[in-house]
Amino acid sequence: MSGNVSISQEGNGKVSRVIRMGTRKSQLARIQTDSVASRLKELYPDVHLEIVAMSTIGDKILDTALSKIGEKSLFTKELENALERNEVDIVVHSLKDLPTSLPSGFTIGAILQRENPHDAVVLHPKNAGLTLDSLPEKSVIGTSSLRRAAQLKKRFPQLEFENIRGNLNTRLKKLDEKDDYAAIILAAAGLKRMGWDNRISQILSPEDCMYAVGQGALAVEVRAQDRDILEMVSVLHHPDTVLRCISERAFLKQLEGGCSVPVAVHTEVKGSMLYLTGAVYSLDGADCLKDTMQMCVEIDNEVSESAQECVHVAVTANNISSSALDAAEKLGMDLANVLLNKGAKDILTTARKLNDAR
Ligand code: DPM
């Protein structure tokens, strides 16, 4: 291996490669980066890993709802700048924070096995034992996700929904130390990674709230031209997760949705079948278009030649059957087209306008 990989001389005559991993400074980002680092360390004991922490615009603007900050790829831009300048070689993200198209020069070189992708209810300690069904009427639920609010407003009309911002630590603090929220909604995956499983009082079923595209999966972003690093991280790919997430991302991309639109999904792999349920909502959840489709994603042995490599919704997975990847991407696009034919564009355009005007 050669290319952009730096070499460090360890003084004992041994030469080892140095791989620098960029991360945001938040505790969750650090934990996620460390978990990928330890996987890489197991797989490549000779590699020297360095972790470079930086803050991003998203971390600095803590008081504005995510869906109202115009900047796309809020949490990823500064890290990508560092990748581009060769200051780091690898950046670990929550896949759901990565847009369906990346700026040219970047690709997702690995998608790791998905954690629980569902959303979870975290209660104010005074409400211990209650559920969204049994909380008192007009209880305030904290979430800044248009997707969560839309689905839950429809399902639990007796509750009220308000924005809450900040990283996970800040949100839990706001919940526990004030009396503003009866409960907040967060991804189960983030809570688990932080070691806060014990705060999960309820996991929301798909009937209550479907998850965001890519939720619960970690992604490794690299320079698209960096063959060595791409090959190195590709062994981290979890094939079922990759197929599910490619169909979800293709669905979102075809709808022209960003990371803050009321779009939700649910996917399953059973045998060689991939099932995708996708939905779009008005902000109050009253309008909803939802459908399910499936596709055969049988893994044949025809793995694409790395020379003529293919990228699916910004993901490079040369070690997974290209026909399976193509099928997953087609499934997402087909389902989006079904919803677009039923008027999904109007629902999303109206939702976007109303949200911008708030
Ligand atoms: C995106 C959304 C949120 C994050 C929108 C959504 C939640 C925003 C909010 C795209 N990114 O889910 O509808 O609640 O104000 C984010 C979290 C994780 C990754 C935190 C969370 C951890 C889970 C994971 C923020 N990004 O959703 O509770 O790795 O999937």
Coordinates of C-alpha atoms and ligand atoms in Angstrom, one line a residue:
M1 CA 0.0 0.0 0.0
S2 CA 1.2 3.5 -0.8
G3 CA -0.5 6.7 -1.9
N4 CA -1.6 9.2 0.7
V5 CA -0.8 7.0 3.7
S6 CA 1.9 8.5 5.9
I7 CA 4.6 6.3 7.2
S8 CA 6.0 6.5 10.8
Q9 CA 9.3 5.3 11.7
E10 CA 9.0 3.8 15.2
G11 CA 12.7 3.8 16.0
N12 CA 12.9 0.0 16.3
G13 CA 13.4 -0.4 12.5
K14 CA 9.7 -1.2 12.0
V15 CA 7.7 1.0 9.7
S16 CA 4.0 1.3 10.3
R17 CA 1.4 3.3 8.5
V18 CA -0.3 6.2 10.2
I19 CA -4.0 6.7 9.6
R20 CA -5.6 9.9 11.0
M21 CA -9.2 9.8 11.9
G22 CA -11.1 13.1 12.1
T23 CA -14.0 13.5 14.6
R24 CA -16.3 16.1 16.0
K25 CA -15.7 16.9 19.6
S26 CA -19.0 15.8 21.0
Q27 CA -19.0 12.8 23.3
L28 CA -21.1 10.7 20.9
A29 CA -18.9 11.5 17.9
R30 CA -15.8 10.5 20.0
I31 CA -17.4 7.2 21.1
Q32 CA -18.4 6.4 17.5
T33 CA -14.9 7.2 16.2
D34 CA -13.3 5.2 18.9
S35 CA -15.5 2.2 18.1
V36 CA -14.4 2.2 14.5
A37 CA -10.8 2.8 15.6
S38 CA -10.9 -0.3 17.7
R39 CA -12.4 -2.4 14.9
L40 CA -9.6 -1.2 12.6
K41 CA -7.0 -1.9 15.2
E42 CA -8.2 -5.5 15.5
L43 CA -8.1 -6.0 11.8
Y44 CA -4.9 -4.2 11.2
P45 CA -2.7 -4.5 14.3
D46 CA 0.3 -2.8 12.6
V47 CA -1.6 0.4 11.7
H48 CA -1.0 3.5 13.7
L49 CA -4.2 5.3 14.4
E50 CA -4.4 9.0 15.4
I51 CA -7.6 10.8 16.3
V52 CA -8.0 14.4 15.4
A53 CA -10.9 16.2 17.1
M54 CA -12.5 19.4 15.7
S55 CA -15.7 21.4 16.3
T56 CA -18.2 22.0 13.4
I57 CA -20.8 24.6 12.6
G58 CA -23.5 22.3 13.9
D59 CA -21.8 22.1 17.3
K60 CA -21.4 25.8 17.5
I61 CA -25.0 26.8 16.7
L62 CA -26.8 25.0 19.4
D63 CA -29.9 27.1 19.9
T64 CA -31.4 27.0 16.4
A65 CA -33.5 24.0 15.3
L66 CA -31.5 21.8 13.0
S67 CA -34.3 22.0 10.3
K68 CA -34.0 25.8 10.3
I69 CA -30.3 26.2 9.7
G70 CA -29.9 26.6 6.0
E71 CA -26.4 25.1 5.8
K72 CA -26.4 21.6 4.3
S73 CA -24.1 19.0 5.7
L74 CA -23.8 21.1 8.9
F75 CA -21.9 18.6 10.9
T76 CA -19.7 17.3 8.1
K77 CA -18.3 20.2 6.2
E78 CA -15.3 21.1 8.3
L79 CA -14.4 17.4 8.6
E80 CA -14.6 17.1 4.8
N81 CA -12.3 20.2 4.5
A82 CA -9.8 18.4 6.7
L83 CA -10.1 15.3 4.5
E84 CA -9.6 17.3 1.4
R85 CA -6.5 19.0 2.8
N86 CA -5.1 15.6 3.7
E87 CA -5.1 16.5 7.3
V88 CA -7.1 13.4 8.1
D89 CA -7.7 10.1 6.1
I90 CA -11.0 8.9 7.6
V91 CA -14.1 10.5 9.1
V92 CA -16.7 8.5 11.1
H93 CA -20.3 9.8 10.9
S94 CA -23.8 8.8 11.8
L95 CA -24.9 7.7 8.4
K96 CA -28.2 9.7 8.8
D97 CA -26.2 12.9 9.0
L98 CA -24.6 12.3 5.6
P99 CA -26.4 13.8 2.6
T100 CA -27.4 11.4 -0.2
S101 CA -24.9 13.1 -2.5
L102 CA -21.5 14.0 -1.2
P103 CA -19.3 16.7 -2.7
S104 CA -17.1 15.3 -5.5
G105 CA -13.9 13.7 -4.2
F106 CA -15.6 12.0 -1.2
T107 CA -17.3 8.7 -0.7
I108 CA -18.7 6.5 2.0
G109 CA -16.1 3.6 2.1
A110 CA -17.9 1.6 4.9
I111 CA -21.3 1.2 6.5
L112 CA -21.1 -0.8 9.8
Q113 CA -23.7 -3.1 11.2
R114 CA -26.7 -1.1 12.2
E115 CA -27.6 -0.6 15.9
N116 CA -31.3 -0.6 16.8
P117 CA -32.6 2.0 14.2
H118 CA -35.8 2.9 16.2
D119 CA -36.6 6.0 18.1
A120 CA -36.9 6.0 21.9
V121 CA -38.8 7.9 24.5
V122 CA -36.8 9.3 27.4
L123 CA -39.0 10.5 30.3
H124 CA -38.5 13.2 32.8
P125 CA -37.7 11.3 36.0
K126 CA -41.0 12.5 37.5
N127 CA -42.9 10.6 34.8
A128 CA -41.2 7.3 35.4
G129 CA -43.5 4.4 34.5
L130 CA -45.6 6.3 32.0
T131 CA -45.7 6.0 28.2
L132 CA -46.7 8.4 25.4
D133 CA -50.2 6.9 25.7
S134 CA -50.5 7.4 29.5
L135 CA -48.7 10.8 29.9
P136 CA -51.2 13.6 31.0
E137 CA -52.9 15.5 28.2
K138 CA -50.9 18.5 26.9
S139 CA -47.7 17.1 28.1
V140 CA -44.8 18.7 26.2
I141 CA -42.5 16.3 24.2
G142 CA -39.2 17.7 23.1
T143 CA -38.0 17.0 19.6
S144 CA -36.6 19.1 16.8
S145 CA -37.1 16.4 14.2
L146 CA -39.9 17.2 11.7
R147 CA -40.1 13.5 11.0
R148 CA -40.7 12.5 14.6
A149 CA -43.1 15.5 15.3
A150 CA -45.2 14.8 12.2
Q151 CA -45.7 11.1 13.0
L152 CA -46.2 11.5 16.7
K153 CA -48.6 14.5 16.4
K154 CA -50.9 12.4 14.3
R155 CA -50.6 9.3 16.6
F156 CA -50.8 11.2 19.9
P157 CA -52.9 14.3 19.3
Q158 CA -53.3 14.9 23.1
L159 CA -49.6 15.7 23.4
E160 CA -47.7 18.9 22.5
F161 CA -44.4 19.1 20.7
E162 CA -41.6 21.6 21.1
N163 CA -38.1 22.0 19.7
I164 CA -35.1 21.0 21.7
R165 CA -31.5 21.5 20.6
G166 CA -28.0 20.6 21.6
N167 CA -26.1 17.4 21.7
L168 CA -27.3 14.4 23.6
N169 CA -25.7 15.5 26.9
T170 CA -27.3 19.0 26.7
R171 CA -30.7 17.5 25.9
L172 CA -30.8 15.1 28.8
K173 CA -29.7 17.9 31.0
K174 CA -32.5 20.2 29.7
L175 CA -35.0 17.4 30.3
D176 CA -33.9 16.4 33.8
E177 CA -33.0 19.8 35.3
K178 CA -35.9 21.8 34.1
D179 CA -39.6 21.4 33.9
D180 CA -40.0 22.3 30.2
Y181 CA -40.4 18.8 28.8
A182 CA -42.3 15.7 30.0
A183 CA -40.2 13.5 27.7
I184 CA -37.9 13.8 24.7
I185 CA -37.5 11.6 21.7
L186 CA -34.0 10.4 20.6
A187 CA -32.6 7.6 18.5
A188 CA -32.1 4.5 20.5
A189 CA -28.7 3.9 18.8
G190 CA -27.2 7.2 20.1
L191 CA -28.5 6.5 23.7
K192 CA -27.0 3.0 23.6
R193 CA -23.6 4.2 22.4
M194 CA -23.5 6.7 25.2
G195 CA -24.3 4.0 27.7
W196 CA -27.7 5.5 28.5
D197 CA -29.8 2.4 27.7
N198 CA -31.3 2.7 31.2
R199 CA -32.9 6.0 30.2
I200 CA -34.9 4.3 27.4
S201 CA -38.4 3.9 28.7
Q202 CA -40.1 3.0 25.4
I203 CA -38.9 2.0 21.9
L204 CA -41.3 3.3 19.3
S205 CA -42.7 0.7 16.9
P206 CA -43.0 1.5 13.2
E207 CA -46.8 2.0 13.8
D208 CA -46.0 4.9 16.1
C209 CA -42.9 6.3 14.4
M210 CA -40.7 5.1 11.5
Y211 CA -37.0 5.9 11.6
A212 CA -34.9 8.3 9.6
V213 CA -32.9 7.2 6.5
G214 CA -29.7 5.6 7.7
Q215 CA -30.6 5.9 11.4
G216 CA -28.5 3.7 13.7
A217 CA -25.7 3.0 11.2
L218 CA -22.2 4.4 11.3
A219 CA -20.5 5.4 8.1
V220 CA -16.8 5.9 7.3
E221 CA -16.2 8.8 4.9
V222 CA -12.9 8.8 2.9
R223 CA -11.3 10.5 -0.2
A224 CA -12.8 8.7 -3.2
Q225 CA -9.4 8.5 -4.9
D226 CA -7.6 7.0 -1.9
R227 CA -7.5 3.4 -3.0
D228 CA -5.5 2.2 0.0
I229 CA -7.8 3.6 2.6
L230 CA -10.9 2.5 0.6
E231 CA -9.7 -1.0 0.5
M232 CA -8.7 -1.0 4.1
V233 CA -12.1 0.2 5.4
S234 CA -14.2 -1.8 3.0
V235 CA -13.9 -4.9 5.2
L236 CA -16.0 -3.0 7.8
H237 CA -19.1 -3.0 5.4
H238 CA -22.0 -5.0 6.9
P239 CA -23.8 -6.3 3.7
D240 CA -27.4 -6.4 5.0
T241 CA -27.0 -2.9 6.5
V242 CA -25.4 -1.6 3.3
L243 CA -28.3 -2.9 1.2
R244 CA -31.0 -1.5 3.5
C245 CA -29.3 1.8 3.7
I246 CA -28.7 2.1 0.0
S247 CA -32.4 1.5 -0.6
E248 CA -33.3 4.1 2.1
R249 CA -30.9 6.7 0.7
A250 CA -32.0 6.1 -2.9
F251 CA -35.6 6.7 -1.7
L252 CA -34.7 10.0 0.0
K253 CA -32.6 11.1 -3.0
Q254 CA -35.3 10.4 -5.5
L255 CA -37.8 12.4 -3.4
E256 CA -35.2 15.2 -3.3
G257 CA -35.4 15.3 0.5
G258 CA -32.6 16.6 2.6
C259 CA -31.7 15.6 6.1
S260 CA -34.5 17.6 7.7
V261 CA -37.7 16.7 5.8
P262 CA -40.6 14.7 7.2
V263 CA -39.6 11.5 5.5
A264 CA -39.4 8.1 7.3
V265 CA -38.5 4.5 6.4
H266 CA -38.5 1.0 7.6
T267 CA -36.4 -1.8 6.0
E268 CA -35.9 -5.5 6.5
V269 CA -33.8 -8.2 4.8
K270 CA -35.5 -11.7 4.9
G271 CA -33.5 -14.3 3.0
S272 CA -32.8 -12.8 -0.4
M273 CA -35.6 -10.2 -0.2
L274 CA -35.2 -6.6 0.8
Y275 CA -38.4 -4.9 2.0
L276 CA -38.6 -1.1 2.1
T277 CA -41.5 0.9 3.6
G278 CA -41.2 4.6 3.0
A279 CA -43.5 7.6 3.9
V280 CA -43.7 11.4 3.6
Y281 CA -45.7 13.5 5.9
S282 CA -47.1 17.0 6.2
L283 CA -45.8 18.9 9.3
D284 CA -48.8 18.0 11.4
G285 CA -48.8 14.4 10.1
A286 CA -52.4 14.8 8.8
D287 CA -51.3 14.1 5.2
C288 CA -49.3 11.0 4.8
L289 CA -48.3 8.9 1.8
K290 CA -46.8 5.5 2.6
D291 CA -46.1 2.3 0.7
T292 CA -44.0 -0.9 0.9
M293 CA -42.2 -2.6 -1.9
Q294 CA -39.7 -5.4 -2.1
M295 CA -36.9 -6.6 -4.3
C296 CA -34.7 -9.7 -4.6
V297 CA -31.1 -8.8 -3.6
E298 CA -29.6 -12.2 -3.9
I299 CA -25.8 -11.9 -3.4
D300 CA -24.3 -13.5 -6.5
N301 CA -20.5 -13.9 -6.9
E302 CA -20.1 -11.2 -9.4
V303 CA -18.2 -8.7 -7.4
S304 CA -17.5 -5.5 -9.3
E305 CA -13.9 -5.0 -10.5
S306 CA -12.3 -2.2 -8.5
A307 CA -11.1 -0.8 -11.9
Q308 CA -14.6 0.1 -13.0
E309 CA -16.0 0.9 -9.7
C310 CA -19.6 1.8 -9.0
V311 CA -21.0 4.2 -6.4
H312 CA -24.5 4.0 -5.1
V313 CA -25.9 7.0 -3.3
A314 CA -22.3 8.0 -2.4
V315 CA -21.5 4.6 -1.1
T316 CA -18.5 2.6 -2.5
A317 CA -18.8 -1.1 -1.8
N318 CA -16.7 -3.0 -4.3
N319 CA -16.7 -6.1 -2.1
I320 CA -20.4 -6.5 -2.3
S321 CA -22.3 -7.9 -5.3
S322 CA -22.9 -5.0 -7.7
S323 CA -26.2 -6.5 -8.9
A324 CA -27.5 -6.6 -5.3
L325 CA -26.4 -3.0 -4.8
D326 CA -28.1 -2.0 -8.1
A327 CA -31.3 -3.8 -7.0
A328 CA -31.4 -2.0 -3.6
E329 CA -30.9 1.4 -5.2
K330 CA -33.6 0.6 -7.7
L331 CA -36.0 -0.4 -4.9
G332 CA -35.6 3.0 -3.3
M333 CA -36.1 4.9 -6.5
D334 CA -39.1 2.8 -7.5
L335 CA -40.8 3.3 -4.1
A336 CA -40.1 7.1 -4.3
N337 CA -41.6 7.2 -7.8
V338 CA -44.8 5.5 -6.6
L339 CA -45.2 8.2 -3.8
L340 CA -44.2 11.0 -6.2
N341 CA -47.0 9.8 -8.5
K342 CA -49.4 10.1 -5.6
G343 CA -48.4 13.7 -4.8
A344 CA -45.4 13.4 -2.5
K345 CA -43.7 16.4 -4.1
D346 CA -46.6 18.7 -3.0
I347 CA -46.6 17.4 0.6
L348 CA -42.8 17.9 0.9
T349 CA -42.8 21.4 -0.8
T350 CA -45.6 22.6 1.5
A351 CA -43.8 21.2 4.6
R352 CA -40.6 22.9 3.6
K353 CA -42.3 26.2 3.0
L354 CA -44.2 26.1 6.3
N355 CA -41.1 25.1 8.2
D356 CA -39.0 28.0 6.6
A357 CA -41.8 30.5 7.6
R358 CA -41.9 29.4 11.2
Ligands
DPM1 C1 -30.9 13.9 11.6 C2 -32.0 14.1 12.4 C3 -31.6 14.2 13.7 C4 -30.2 14.0 13.7 C5 -33.4 14.2 11.9 C6 -34.3 13.0 12.2 C7 -32.4 14.4 14.9 C8 -32.6 15.9 15.1 C9 -33.3 16.3 16.4 C10 -30.8 13.8 10.2 N1 -29.8 13.9 12.4 O1 -33.9 12.0 12.8 O2 -35.5 13.1 11.8 O3 -33.8 15.4 17.2 O4 -33.4 17.5 16.6 C11 -28.5 12.7 15.1 C12 -28.6 11.8 16.2 C13 -27.9 10.6 15.9 C14 -27.3 10.9 14.6 C15 -29.4 12.0 17.5 C16 -30.8 11.4 17.4 C17 -27.6 9.4 16.7 C18 -28.3 8.1 16.1 C19 -27.6 7.6 14.9 C20 -29.2 14.0 14.9 N2 -27.7 12.1 14.2 O5 -31.4 11.3 16.4 O6 -31.4 11.2 18.5 O7 -26.4 7.4 14.8 O8 -28.4 7.3 13.9

